[in-house]
Each structure stands twice: as structure tokens, then as C-alpha cells.
């Protein structure tokens, strides 16, 4: 497997020329990097005007590997070829390196770049990418990979420290500025030599500092810029440290790679970085597993419109009065604190009065509010806070709480929260656990992720008041009065729900059918091989606009739009599902006896849509009549006699027999359509559409394909 690394953007608050002078001090040897034993110049070239300078070196490295492995490999040192190309005119340095030793067995490629900061020309940015592909190594492939990754990640941090060391050395010598390249210079021009020739080389750093901070800077002066809100496509190292926490180089790389993939496949807005990071943490920074989990969650959020729950959800009066839970200051680590007096909650009464869905929606709103409060706490306390603490008081818990429908509702809530809000729970303090608690714990613990279970602290009786109790995690000033503290806790006291508030049998039956996901505008369907899913759209006026928005949840499909001169069999249309809560059976409207080009014609070019993609598009009709939207399974065999390896593996896994998607379409009058894809607004807060409408002599159409 190829290991890849992508660094965040590292910012030095010094001009490019000064950073280059510090970088060049690393050669031919660098005592600050013990594994770097030396280098020899293989070739060197300078342009006539001195703006381009290329140096190719052979670098000798002493890899920290077991003696036995070195003996088996027959080498003591490893050699790399490094090519540095500095462009003084554009103020860029590109570093390309690859291994010369064992190049037939191991492929190591690295590309680094220094460039001018886009918002401050007196600052310098650094980025780094690398890949490692071990083809074979005497049966020690896994060992070599671990050694290589350990050495590489250690040297990433060391590289930053070395640049800072030599920058400080230059400053101590009175060199704080070096002249920039200008046209008309000779091939031998170099900023350091120009400085030695009498051009002023100081005071510039002080001038830069006096200019005031640029966007995102707090004004402090140091070698590395203060964190700033990242651009849509870049993450700065100091932003990660300030707002996301201490990550290892490989964890940073996983975050950047997943973020880039989301930008490519979900055009427009993507989840916040701390949200992406939660899914990576939940899957131990395995990017493939985290991506699968996150994509499923994003589809869930989009389908159920969870992004708008804080704006749209208003708890019923019964919940406000009888749900004994609420937010209560912060714990000692700055995490938002949520208190739930579960023992005082009449779960049976709430379920009978409101139904399972209302309680689930309320819990989702609590989780959404928790994420918002974590973000506020990060800014308030000046350190990354991505999770909250929950204090659960079980006094009053009894067999009534083990009512089967209530436990069933609890298990479903746990399942939804575990799948869509991973790593949001920083600590769970369970106090005054009664004897019946082990029974409840036996029922629910199998549904709780192991990482989450490790954050549980359970206290029976009054043990929470002694050493190692809740006072270790909460300041005395905020411990609630009902737990022996002095703080008044303004959350409902709960109690038994009056039976007069229970739903009637008819209302309860209706509540069972009004599921959380029936309030979505999206429909779900499955597509099988040879059985496409088709939707009929009847257009009464020309230049009406058909818009669509769909996500591919499983498999690859081909999307097409047809105009039909014949009306499909209406009996088939009657078979089309009206419920949107579950994946529907596919509906076929194009009769096998129809002739393509005579009875119907294609007005939208076939579009291959891959699993995980989000597709939005529109078509401006020229003729009234019948239009058919079609999704069919994509066959990789078309146009090629050779199948892709991915397709073969998918077939072996059985995933190629069925595709799944969720979709939404709408017909707009031309005056209601603003003339571009920006008029098709996604219902998800994680998506924002943009694009330009293409036109032809017959129709206008556009598709925004998120890959």
C-alpha cells in the first residue's frame, strides 16, 4: 500500500529571501539533523539574469534501523537525489527528492515548496508532500515501512526547528532583510552576496512588524505566524494547533487528505474541520474508514435536514417541563457541561405523550447545540475544545425505566448518536447509580463504542463526593445543589408525566408513521442491473426548468434525461412509491417496444456518477410534453473489454448487484429560475451549489458533478 503525506501550510513571518538564506545554511552538512550526514553537488545551473538557480545534490543519510536489517540489505547508508530550483523573480523554491538506494524495491518521492504568503508579501509559506511505496524488501516490508514513517515524521518537525535556528542565527548577525531580485542583474546574483556588497540588510523585520498584523494575526512577533482562519483549500499548521489541537504529522496529513477529498466531491460548503476530525478520531485516523463513516453521516444530515434543527425545532411543552436535562457552565477543562437527571425522567410517560421521534429530535438538537458550544468554548478559553462533558444523575432510577419501548427508544438514540456524533463526548460522569443500573448497563453497553465506554466514570451511592469524585472534574462553584454543591441548577426537575397528556391510540399510531426522515424532501430508491429507476415529469410550458439533486449512496450509476413523444403506461406510474422513508422499488417507464430516436430521444448527455458523489443539475426545456429522468446501473464493460480491478473486487463483494441513491427533483417556471445553477439551493447546510448553465441550440442544461 502506498503511504502518502500532505503537510499543512507552515508560515514564517519573514521575507522569502531571508528564509532562503536560512535554508541554504543546511548544506553541505547540518549538525541539527543527525541523520543527514552530508551532500555533494551533482550539477548546478543559473540563468543569465540570475533569476533561476537550480542545484542537484546527492544526499547521504544514516537511517536509524536495526543492525540486522542493515546487514541483510547490505548497506550502511541511504542516498537520495535532491533537486532544488529557486526562482528569485517569482520568489519560489521547489524541492524535488527521490531515493537512489533500493530504487527498484522502494519508491520514495518528496516535493516541497517555499512561496510568498498570499496576504503578506513579507511572509513565507512552506508546504510538503511525500509518498512511500515499498514493493519488496527481503520479506521485511512491514518493518521497513514502520521505520521509514517513524524517521520521516520525526524529521518533519526537525526541519521546522532547523529553519528557525538559522533564522535566529542570521538575526543575531544583524541580517533581518535581504534584497529582492530585480531585472538586469548578472547570473551570479545572490541576495546574501548582494547584502555583503553594501545593500542594507537590516531593519526590514521591524518595519514588517510595524505594519500591523494581516488577516488572522494577533500581533505577536515570532518565527511562525499566529493561526488564522484557513482558506477554503488550505490549512495552516498554526491554525490546526490553535483550533484543532496537537496532531501528529500523519494525523495532520489524514485531515488534509480527507478535507481535500470532500472539497472535490461535495462542491461548496464542507463540514467544519473539527467535525471532520471527530470522524477521523473515531476511526483511529484511518482515512478510508473515516471517509465512509462521514459520507454516510453527511447523507443522513442532508436527507433529514439536521443542519436546520436548531432553527426549526421547538421542544413541545411536555419536554420543556418533564425532560430533566440542560446545559450548565463548563468543567475544569473548559468543556461545556450537560446535566441529565435521568432518574427523574419519566421515559414511559414521555414516549406515550410524544412518541419516539420527538424525543430523538430533541436529543439531536442537544448534540447540535453541544457542537456549537464547543466552538464557542474554543474561542473563549483560547484552546481547542471539541467535546463536552455529561453528568448523569441516576437517583430515582428503577424498573419503570426498563420499560421495553423506552429501552428500545434509548438504544435507537444511542445508535443514531454514535453514527453521527462520534468523539463529541469528552467525559461521562454517572453518579448515584442504584442497584438496577447494572441491568440497564448490560442492555445498552454493547451499542456504545469502545472509545466512548472508556470515558465513562461511574459512582454508586455517595462515592462521587469523595477523593476521585466529581470535584476532580468540576469546580466546586458549579456543582449542583442536588449533588451537595452550592450552585442552583436551572433545569427541569422532571417527574411523572400526567396521563392526561398521553396521546390517544389514533395519535400514537400516527406518530409511529411520522418518522424523523419522513419530513425530508428526498426520496430513496435502489437500482438493479437491467432494471433502471425512471421518473416521469410532465412539462406544460416550454422553457420550464427541471432541476435535480441526488447523492449516490452505493454503487455507480448512469444518469440520463429523455424527452418522450409517447406517454408511458400510467399503470406503471401508479406503482411508483409515495413513501419516502424507505428505499423504494425501482420504476421503469420507457417501454421495451419504444424505438430510440423515434418514440423518445435523449436531451441530457449520459453522466456516469460514482459512489459517494453528490450531483446537482438543471435542464431548460424547449418543448412541452413528457420528460423522463433515468438512473441505471453503470457497467464498466461498456467501451472496453477489460474490467477495472475495483469493479472486479466490487463484484466479488456482492456490491455490484444493487445501487442505492436518494434524489429530489423540481420543475420551475423560467421566470422563477435565476438562470444558473446557483438557483438550485441544496437543503443541506453542508452543501452549496454553484455553476454556470450551458446552452445549446435545442436546450439549456447544466450539471454540477461533485467527485
XYZ file of C-alpha atoms in Angstrom:
707
model
C 0.000 0.000 0.000
C 1.283 3.465 -0.893
C 1.647 5.757 2.120
C 1.044 9.426 1.348
C 1.769 12.548 3.346
C 0.488 16.089 2.896
C 1.606 18.819 5.256
C -0.407 21.822 6.345
C 0.861 25.252 5.344
C 3.621 26.458 7.649
C 4.033 30.247 7.747
C 7.267 32.063 8.607
C 6.875 35.761 9.335
C 9.980 36.666 7.399
C 10.627 37.569 3.752
C 11.284 34.825 1.230
C 14.904 35.874 0.649
C 15.748 35.676 4.344
C 14.127 32.244 4.690
C 16.137 31.065 1.667
C 19.343 32.239 3.307
C 18.424 30.205 6.399
C 17.561 27.172 4.266
C 20.877 27.221 2.396
C 22.768 27.011 5.696
C 21.654 23.358 5.870
C 24.206 22.454 3.179
C 26.554 20.726 2.701
C 26.045 19.314 6.238
C 23.621 20.122 9.046
C 24.511 19.200 12.650
C 20.909 19.899 13.689
C 19.736 16.926 11.568
C 21.762 13.910 12.797
C 20.560 11.546 10.049
C 21.807 13.994 7.368
C 25.498 13.150 7.016
C 26.338 15.375 4.075
C 25.727 16.227 0.434
C 27.599 16.657 -2.831
C 26.570 18.874 -5.739
C 25.980 16.831 -8.896
C 25.064 19.692 -11.209
C 24.234 23.381 -10.985
C 22.703 25.887 -13.385
C 21.943 29.616 -13.267
C 20.018 31.695 -15.784
C 21.749 34.659 -17.433
C 19.774 37.219 -15.447
C 20.272 35.330 -12.177
C 16.541 34.807 -11.592
C 16.696 30.981 -11.794
C 19.118 28.859 -9.812
C 18.991 25.045 -9.977
C 21.141 22.763 -7.815
C 21.054 18.959 -7.838
C 22.658 17.174 -4.896
C 23.335 13.651 -3.717
C 22.433 13.466 -0.035
C 23.807 10.838 2.346
C 21.521 9.675 5.185
C 22.100 7.432 8.168
C 18.790 5.654 8.726
C 18.119 4.510 12.283
C 17.370 0.848 11.513
C 18.201 -2.422 13.298
C 21.717 -3.647 12.629
C 20.401 -6.985 11.357
C 18.225 -5.271 8.756
C 21.160 -3.196 7.519
C 23.293 -6.323 7.276
C 20.627 -8.185 5.285
C 20.170 -5.195 2.972
C 23.921 -4.885 2.552
C 24.027 -1.106 3.038
C 25.105 1.182 5.829
C 23.803 4.451 4.406
C 20.967 5.578 2.128
C 21.399 8.066 -0.732
C 18.782 10.488 -2.049
C 18.839 12.770 -5.070
C 17.545 16.251 -4.311
C 16.850 18.896 -6.943
C 16.301 22.477 -5.752
C 15.009 25.121 -8.154
C 14.747 28.654 -6.797
C 13.017 31.375 -8.805
C 14.091 34.727 -7.378
C 11.756 36.574 -9.723
C 8.623 34.704 -8.620
C 10.086 34.164 -5.151
C 9.548 30.395 -5.052
C 11.666 27.369 -4.234
C 10.644 23.896 -5.407
C 12.423 20.911 -3.844
C 12.115 17.504 -5.513
C 13.702 14.452 -3.916
C 13.721 10.703 -4.531
C 15.686 7.757 -3.219
C 18.642 6.391 -5.195
C 19.304 3.449 -2.865
C 16.944 0.460 -3.373
C 15.017 2.413 -6.020
C 13.894 -0.886 -7.598
C 12.413 -2.084 -4.307
C 11.307 1.102 -2.549
C 9.999 4.312 -4.102
C 10.207 7.474 -2.020
C 9.177 10.771 -3.615
C 9.003 14.140 -1.922
C 8.075 17.604 -3.136
C 8.426 20.732 -1.008
C 7.800 24.354 -1.846
C 8.510 27.749 -0.344
C 6.469 30.682 -1.631
C 5.292 34.152 -0.685
C 2.276 34.360 1.617
C -0.788 35.363 -0.456
C -1.824 38.034 2.069
C 1.554 39.427 3.110
C 4.486 39.519 0.707
C 6.917 39.773 3.607
C 5.914 36.332 4.919
C 6.872 32.919 3.552
C 4.780 29.742 3.241
C 6.066 26.165 3.248
C 4.254 23.041 2.027
C 5.341 19.434 1.719
C 4.035 16.258 0.069
C 5.570 12.783 0.015
C 4.777 9.199 -0.911
C 6.250 5.838 0.094
C 5.734 2.664 -1.947
C 7.526 -0.476 -0.742
C 7.346 -3.091 -3.480
C 9.590 -5.683 -1.847
C 12.318 -5.721 0.789
C 13.570 -9.202 1.611
C 10.378 -10.045 3.495
C 10.724 -7.058 5.843
C 8.267 -4.781 4.026
C 6.158 -4.026 7.109
C 9.207 -3.335 9.274
C 10.769 -1.050 6.679
C 7.502 0.874 6.300
C 7.274 1.486 10.054
C 10.906 2.597 10.250
C 10.536 4.891 7.246
C 7.363 6.529 8.567
C 8.859 6.998 12.029
C 12.024 8.588 10.631
C 10.119 10.799 8.216
C 7.621 12.167 10.726
C 10.444 12.902 13.193
C 12.355 14.840 10.536
C 9.284 16.903 9.600
C 9.321 18.602 12.993
C 13.105 18.789 12.910
C 13.018 20.612 9.571
C 10.909 23.412 11.035
C 13.228 23.740 14.034
C 16.290 23.940 11.760
C 14.876 26.825 9.713
C 14.013 28.687 12.911
C 17.526 28.028 14.291
C 19.237 29.517 11.230
C 16.799 32.442 11.065
C 17.739 33.303 14.631
C 21.405 32.965 13.722
C 21.003 35.411 10.827
C 19.133 37.872 13.048
C 21.865 37.648 15.691
C 24.321 38.638 12.940
C 22.248 41.739 12.201
C 20.758 40.354 8.972
C 16.983 40.834 9.063
C 16.383 41.661 5.417
C 17.909 40.706 2.071
C 17.380 42.494 -1.253
C 14.931 41.152 -3.809
C 15.849 40.223 -7.348
C 15.423 42.955 -9.967
C 15.808 42.761 -13.789
C 19.197 43.457 -15.316
C 21.264 41.544 -12.775
C 24.067 39.110 -13.644
C 23.922 35.312 -13.471
C 25.989 35.356 -10.296
C 23.465 37.415 -8.318
C 22.519 36.118 -4.879
C 20.715 38.027 -2.105
C 23.345 37.222 0.531
C 26.167 38.350 -1.773
C 24.197 41.483 -2.607
C 23.858 42.157 1.091
C 27.607 41.786 1.564
C 28.114 44.250 -1.294
C 26.656 47.056 0.772
C 22.916 46.886 0.189
C 21.089 47.441 3.526
C 20.268 44.162 5.262
C 18.528 45.251 8.456
C 15.510 46.982 9.959
C 13.119 45.385 7.472
C 11.808 42.903 10.012
C 10.960 45.755 12.358
C 9.231 47.591 9.503
C 7.184 44.494 8.692
C 6.151 44.142 12.330
C 5.166 47.814 12.496
C 2.820 47.363 9.544
C 0.427 45.567 11.907
C -0.986 42.100 11.626
C -2.512 40.814 8.453
C -5.677 38.729 8.337
C -5.778 36.216 11.188
C -2.699 37.535 13.065
C -2.959 38.611 16.660
C 0.031 40.913 16.515
C 2.686 38.900 18.363
C 6.075 38.683 16.697
C 7.707 35.306 16.232
C 9.102 32.927 13.682
C 5.762 31.317 12.929
C 2.596 33.257 12.181
C -0.336 33.248 14.544
C -3.202 30.989 13.473
C -5.723 32.330 11.021
C -8.996 31.058 9.653
C -7.947 28.807 6.774
C -8.721 29.393 3.140
C -11.204 27.032 1.540
C -8.423 24.834 0.175
C -5.554 25.273 2.647
C -4.935 24.546 6.306
C -2.191 26.341 8.194
C -0.185 24.426 10.778
C -0.755 27.029 13.470
C -4.491 27.131 12.800
C -4.563 23.364 13.414
C -2.643 23.705 16.666
C -4.745 26.655 17.871
C -8.231 25.430 16.980
C -7.952 21.657 16.452
C -5.259 20.572 18.893
C -1.907 18.825 18.814
C -1.825 16.349 15.932
C 0.995 14.161 14.714
C 2.236 14.833 11.165
C 0.381 11.774 9.844
C -2.820 12.830 11.616
C -2.499 16.284 10.044
C -1.996 14.604 6.695
C -5.111 12.442 7.122
C -7.157 15.541 7.954
C -5.864 17.423 4.928
C -6.411 14.500 2.537
C -9.978 13.891 3.760
C -10.713 17.607 3.609
C -9.409 17.818 0.033
C -11.498 14.814 -0.964
C -14.613 16.448 0.481
C -13.880 19.657 -1.421
C -13.689 17.677 -4.637
C -16.781 15.536 -4.046
C -19.010 17.984 -2.157
C -18.684 21.233 -4.039
C -19.269 24.343 -1.985
C -19.523 24.126 1.790
C -17.992 21.171 3.591
C -18.151 20.179 7.274
C -16.120 22.231 9.697
C -12.620 20.962 10.338
C -13.381 19.937 13.921
C -16.329 17.884 12.645
C -14.131 16.082 10.087
C -11.540 15.494 12.791
C -14.105 13.791 15.048
C -14.739 11.132 12.410
C -11.009 10.608 11.897
C -10.508 10.154 15.633
C -13.422 7.719 15.749
C -11.673 5.553 13.160
C -8.122 5.932 14.543
C -7.228 8.225 11.620
C -7.849 5.503 9.046
C -8.895 7.800 6.222
C -10.861 5.207 4.242
C -12.940 4.138 7.242
C -13.428 7.735 8.378
C -14.481 8.787 4.886
C -17.086 6.024 4.687
C -18.483 6.914 8.109
C -18.518 10.652 7.355
C -20.175 10.246 3.946
C -22.967 8.183 5.447
C -23.447 10.841 8.117
C -23.487 13.677 5.585
C -26.133 11.875 3.542
C -28.124 11.337 6.742
C -27.850 15.027 7.654
C -28.871 16.089 4.176
C -31.794 13.685 3.942
C -33.159 14.545 7.389
C -32.216 18.259 7.240
C -30.411 18.033 10.557
C -28.440 21.198 9.761
C -31.580 23.251 10.352
C -32.736 21.559 13.526
C -31.563 24.371 15.823
C -33.510 26.924 13.783
C -36.629 24.841 13.240
C -37.015 22.622 16.306
C -39.053 23.907 19.207
C -39.473 21.366 22.031
C -43.096 20.622 22.945
C -44.268 21.941 26.306
C -44.186 18.423 27.748
C -40.457 18.143 27.024
C -39.699 21.587 28.415
C -41.475 20.677 31.650
C -40.598 16.999 32.150
C -37.256 16.428 30.383
C -34.798 16.896 33.278
C -31.742 17.972 31.333
C -29.914 21.179 30.403
C -26.579 22.938 29.878
C -24.712 24.090 32.983
C -21.451 26.073 32.690
C -18.162 24.211 31.920
C -15.972 21.570 33.528
C -12.390 22.215 34.656
C -11.074 21.510 31.153
C -13.358 24.130 29.627
C -15.736 21.599 28.103
C -19.432 22.539 28.029
C -21.278 20.639 30.753
C -24.651 18.994 30.185
C -26.584 17.655 33.184
C -29.229 14.960 32.815
C -31.217 13.790 35.838
C -32.157 10.538 34.143
C -33.556 9.038 37.330
C -36.154 11.838 37.433
C -37.167 11.405 33.770
C -40.414 9.537 33.160
C -39.302 7.797 29.984
C -42.512 5.814 29.692
C -44.615 8.950 30.112
C -42.589 10.944 27.576
C -42.752 8.178 24.976
C -46.509 7.811 25.469
C -47.061 11.579 25.391
C -44.781 12.473 22.481
C -43.641 9.340 20.686
C -40.111 8.166 19.989
C -39.453 10.610 17.146
C -39.940 13.794 19.155
C -37.522 12.561 21.833
C -34.944 11.616 19.184
C -35.253 15.021 17.529
C -34.763 16.697 20.913
C -31.607 14.660 21.567
C -30.284 15.613 18.128
C -30.866 19.288 18.925
C -28.862 18.811 22.151
C -25.970 17.335 20.171
C -26.107 20.160 17.632
C -26.120 22.693 20.449
C -23.187 20.861 22.047
C -21.080 21.217 18.911
C -21.911 24.910 18.778
C -20.943 25.360 22.431
C -17.631 23.544 21.871
C -16.773 26.029 19.155
C -17.667 28.926 21.449
C -15.562 27.426 24.260
C -12.568 27.142 21.932
C -12.678 30.886 21.337
C -13.500 31.644 24.976
C -10.658 29.661 26.560
C -8.117 30.011 23.750
C -7.506 26.288 23.305
C -9.108 23.539 21.209
C -12.270 22.096 22.764
C -14.075 19.591 20.556
C -16.115 17.602 23.103
C -18.355 18.163 26.098
C -18.892 16.560 29.494
C -22.159 14.958 30.509
C -23.167 14.487 34.164
C -25.928 11.887 34.586
C -27.689 11.635 37.944
C -29.372 8.239 38.350
C -31.096 8.853 41.677
C -34.633 7.561 41.229
C -33.764 5.029 38.530
C -35.986 1.966 38.932
C -37.630 -0.841 36.991
C -40.039 1.649 35.433
C -37.105 2.937 33.371
C -36.610 -0.579 31.972
C -39.964 -0.408 30.195
C -39.271 -2.197 26.920
C -40.424 0.520 24.441
C -38.427 3.069 26.453
C -35.266 0.956 26.312
C -35.871 0.418 22.594
C -36.063 4.202 22.091
C -32.862 4.656 24.126
C -30.994 2.095 22.037
C -32.089 3.781 18.826
C -30.945 7.170 20.132
C -27.560 5.691 21.054
C -27.241 4.149 17.592
C -28.005 7.440 15.818
C -25.700 9.491 18.050
C -22.814 7.006 17.797
C -23.026 7.031 13.987
C -23.337 10.787 13.504
C -21.729 12.480 16.528
C -18.537 10.496 17.173
C -15.955 11.764 19.634
C -18.252 14.526 20.897
C -18.402 13.081 24.407
C -15.294 14.025 26.337
C -16.334 12.541 29.673
C -19.472 10.959 31.126
C -19.911 11.208 34.905
C -22.594 8.820 36.184
C -23.469 9.468 39.827
C -25.723 7.782 42.397
C -26.022 4.593 40.337
C -28.599 2.315 42.020
C -28.676 -1.479 42.111
C -30.819 -1.646 38.979
C -28.155 0.175 36.961
C -26.146 -2.983 36.037
C -29.257 -4.327 34.324
C -29.591 -1.168 32.223
C -25.853 -1.128 31.533
C -25.955 -4.723 30.293
C -28.648 -3.736 27.806
C -27.056 -0.570 26.411
C -23.280 -1.101 26.674
C -22.992 -3.341 23.576
C -24.311 -0.442 21.494
C -21.727 2.030 22.772
C -18.392 2.399 21.011
C -15.352 1.184 22.964
C -13.729 4.631 22.760
C -16.863 6.126 24.316
C -17.064 3.499 27.072
C -13.538 4.373 28.187
C -14.775 7.890 29.009
C -17.404 6.663 31.485
C -16.851 7.227 35.220
C -19.492 5.519 37.362
C -20.105 6.328 41.034
C -22.539 4.457 43.273
C -24.096 5.934 46.374
C -22.209 8.985 47.632
C -18.815 7.927 46.251
C -18.910 10.888 43.886
C -18.283 13.190 46.874
C -15.011 11.585 47.970
C -11.483 11.549 46.531
C -11.506 10.975 42.793
C -15.115 12.176 42.669
C -16.747 14.818 40.529
C -14.844 17.602 42.336
C -11.789 16.459 40.353
C -13.587 17.407 37.145
C -15.942 20.226 38.166
C -15.190 23.394 40.106
C -16.938 23.472 43.475
C -18.709 26.668 42.461
C -20.704 24.885 39.744
C -21.533 21.562 41.456
C -25.379 21.470 41.512
C -27.203 21.873 44.779
C -28.951 18.493 44.427
C -25.484 16.869 44.482
C -24.378 18.719 47.604
C -22.982 21.777 45.854
C -23.829 25.435 46.234
C -24.882 26.173 42.651
C -28.546 26.457 41.745
C -29.132 24.338 38.643
C -31.904 25.732 36.473
C -33.012 22.596 34.721
C -36.452 20.981 34.926
C -36.936 18.617 37.864
C -38.750 16.037 35.762
C -41.359 13.890 37.451
C -44.222 11.720 36.259
C -45.984 12.850 33.110
C -49.707 13.200 33.657
C -51.689 10.540 31.814
C -53.960 13.297 30.558
C -51.041 14.314 28.311
C -50.727 10.849 26.760
C -51.516 10.530 23.080
C -54.675 8.763 22.045
C -54.309 5.456 20.243
C -55.005 7.195 16.942
C -52.416 9.895 17.614
C -49.869 7.323 18.787
C -50.416 5.270 15.648
C -49.985 8.381 13.506
C -46.829 9.292 15.459
C -45.371 5.869 14.689
C -45.723 6.615 10.984
C -44.335 10.159 11.141
C -40.702 9.188 11.391
C -37.842 11.652 11.581
C -36.928 11.059 7.976
C -40.415 11.453 6.526
C -40.011 15.212 6.821
C -37.373 15.243 4.100
C -37.946 16.275 0.509
C -35.666 13.476 -0.696
C -36.741 10.058 -1.885
C -34.651 6.905 -1.852
C -34.523 4.118 -4.381
C -32.468 1.141 -5.474
C -31.282 0.357 -8.994
C -30.530 -3.174 -10.118
C -28.679 -4.451 -13.137
C -31.062 -4.311 -16.087
C -33.712 -2.531 -14.024
C -33.266 1.267 -14.070
C -35.273 3.713 -11.997
C -37.241 6.276 -14.023
C -39.368 9.298 -13.118
C -41.911 10.989 -15.363
C -42.046 14.799 -15.496
C -44.864 16.417 -17.425
C -43.982 19.853 -18.829
C -46.844 22.135 -19.823
C -44.855 25.198 -20.895
C -41.677 25.440 -22.919
C -38.555 26.837 -21.251
C -39.593 25.366 -17.936
C -36.652 24.273 -15.803
C -36.214 20.737 -14.487
C -33.785 20.692 -11.555
C -32.371 17.672 -9.748
C -30.216 16.924 -6.751
C -29.156 13.376 -5.880
C -26.492 11.507 -3.920
C -25.069 8.106 -4.871
C -25.083 6.071 -1.672
C -23.899 2.765 -3.132
C -22.512 1.628 -6.478
C -22.032 3.556 -9.739
C -24.952 4.734 -11.869
C -25.536 6.473 -15.203
C -27.959 9.402 -15.180
C -29.846 10.446 -18.333
C -32.717 12.745 -19.244
C -35.082 11.855 -22.106
C -37.920 13.600 -23.954
C -40.734 11.270 -24.981
C -43.301 11.659 -27.758
C -45.375 8.922 -26.174
C -46.908 8.767 -22.725
C -45.707 5.835 -20.616
C -48.159 3.248 -19.355
C -49.896 5.042 -16.490
C -50.367 1.768 -14.637
C -46.623 1.676 -14.149
C -46.701 5.212 -12.841
C -49.305 4.222 -10.277
C -46.826 1.676 -8.967
C -44.386 4.468 -8.119
C -43.932 4.718 -4.353
C -45.325 7.623 -2.429
C -43.489 6.948 0.842
C -40.037 8.363 1.170
C -38.985 6.805 4.428
C -37.516 3.629 2.955
C -35.715 2.787 -0.283
C -38.364 2.274 -2.921
C -38.638 -0.304 -5.650
C -37.374 0.953 -8.955
C -39.911 2.111 -11.540
C -39.425 1.612 -15.295
C -41.385 3.834 -17.668
C -39.629 3.501 -21.027
C -41.320 0.612 -22.803
C -39.061 -2.007 -24.350
C -41.047 -1.675 -27.568
C -40.215 2.013 -27.907
C -37.669 2.984 -30.564
C -34.897 5.344 -29.541
C -34.818 8.393 -31.798
C -38.433 7.861 -32.827
C -40.532 7.450 -29.701
C -38.101 9.151 -27.367
C -34.763 10.992 -27.510
C -32.005 11.896 -25.095
C -31.768 15.594 -24.147
C -29.150 15.279 -21.403
C -25.854 13.543 -22.133
C -25.325 10.365 -20.061
C -23.497 11.155 -16.859
C -21.509 8.476 -15.000
C -21.934 9.041 -11.259
C -19.606 7.287 -8.831
C -20.362 6.098 -5.323
C -20.156 8.939 -2.808
C -20.721 11.707 -5.346
C -23.318 14.459 -4.971
C -24.831 15.613 -8.264
C -26.907 18.693 -8.940
C -28.132 19.865 -12.314
C -30.820 21.573 -14.353
C -32.332 21.442 -17.831
C -34.237 24.222 -19.561
C -36.860 22.534 -21.747
C -37.563 23.632 -25.296
C -40.687 21.547 -25.860
C -43.702 20.770 -23.682
C -44.531 17.136 -23.141
C -43.162 14.153 -21.262
C -39.633 14.086 -19.834
C -38.114 11.067 -18.112
C -35.276 11.117 -15.569
C -33.420 7.811 -15.585
C -30.847 6.219 -13.311
C -29.376 2.890 -14.378
C -26.507 0.774 -13.151
C -23.168 1.664 -14.697
C -21.388 -1.202 -16.416
C -17.630 -0.812 -16.648
C -17.524 -3.285 -19.515
C -19.051 -0.786 -21.936
C -16.455 0.541 -24.321
C -13.733 -1.727 -23.009
C -13.111 -5.450 -22.971
C -11.089 -5.158 -19.765
C -12.812 -4.647 -16.423
C -11.323 -2.407 -13.767
C -9.788 -4.093 -10.746
C -12.110 -2.055 -8.490
C -15.142 -3.331 -10.394
C -13.978 -6.940 -10.142
C -13.461 -6.580 -6.389
C -16.859 -4.927 -6.011
C -18.430 -7.803 -7.918
C -16.777 -10.348 -5.656
C -18.064 -8.479 -2.632
C -21.601 -8.567 -3.999
C -21.975 -4.786 -4.082
C -22.341 -4.630 -7.865
C -25.804 -6.195 -7.901
C -27.584 -3.160 -6.472
C -27.067 0.583 -6.428
C -28.717 2.958 -3.993
C -29.385 6.672 -4.275
C -31.513 9.418 -2.802
C -32.894 12.127 -5.043
C -35.021 15.238 -5.309
C -36.339 16.985 -8.397
C -38.422 20.057 -9.040
C -39.927 21.879 -12.013
C -39.635 25.666 -12.035
C -41.092 28.254 -14.355
C -38.442 30.088 -16.345
C -39.145 33.368 -14.524
C -38.551 31.617 -11.193
C -35.192 30.269 -12.310
C -32.323 32.717 -11.899
C -30.511 31.486 -14.954
C -27.742 29.471 -13.342
C -27.112 26.530 -11.074
C -26.959 28.906 -8.127
C -30.755 28.899 -8.148
C -30.794 25.257 -7.139
C -30.085 25.507 -3.440
C -29.287 22.384 -1.521
C -31.310 21.558 1.542
C -28.135 20.661 3.442
C -26.064 23.179 5.333
C -23.010 21.166 4.247
C -23.678 21.765 0.539
C -23.764 24.866 -1.566
C -24.225 24.670 -5.298
C -22.567 26.788 -7.890
C -22.086 26.548 -11.600
C -22.957 28.014 -14.958
C -25.771 26.985 -17.224
C -24.574 25.632 -20.526
C -26.647 26.190 -23.617
C -27.215 24.585 -26.977
C -29.467 25.245 -29.929
C -32.103 22.901 -28.514
C -31.988 23.285 -24.765
C -30.134 24.662 -21.835
C -28.706 22.279 -19.306
C -26.081 22.058 -16.669
C -24.813 19.573 -14.171
C -22.581 20.159 -11.198
C -20.872 16.848 -10.538
C -19.192 16.525 -7.173
C -16.400 13.996 -7.381
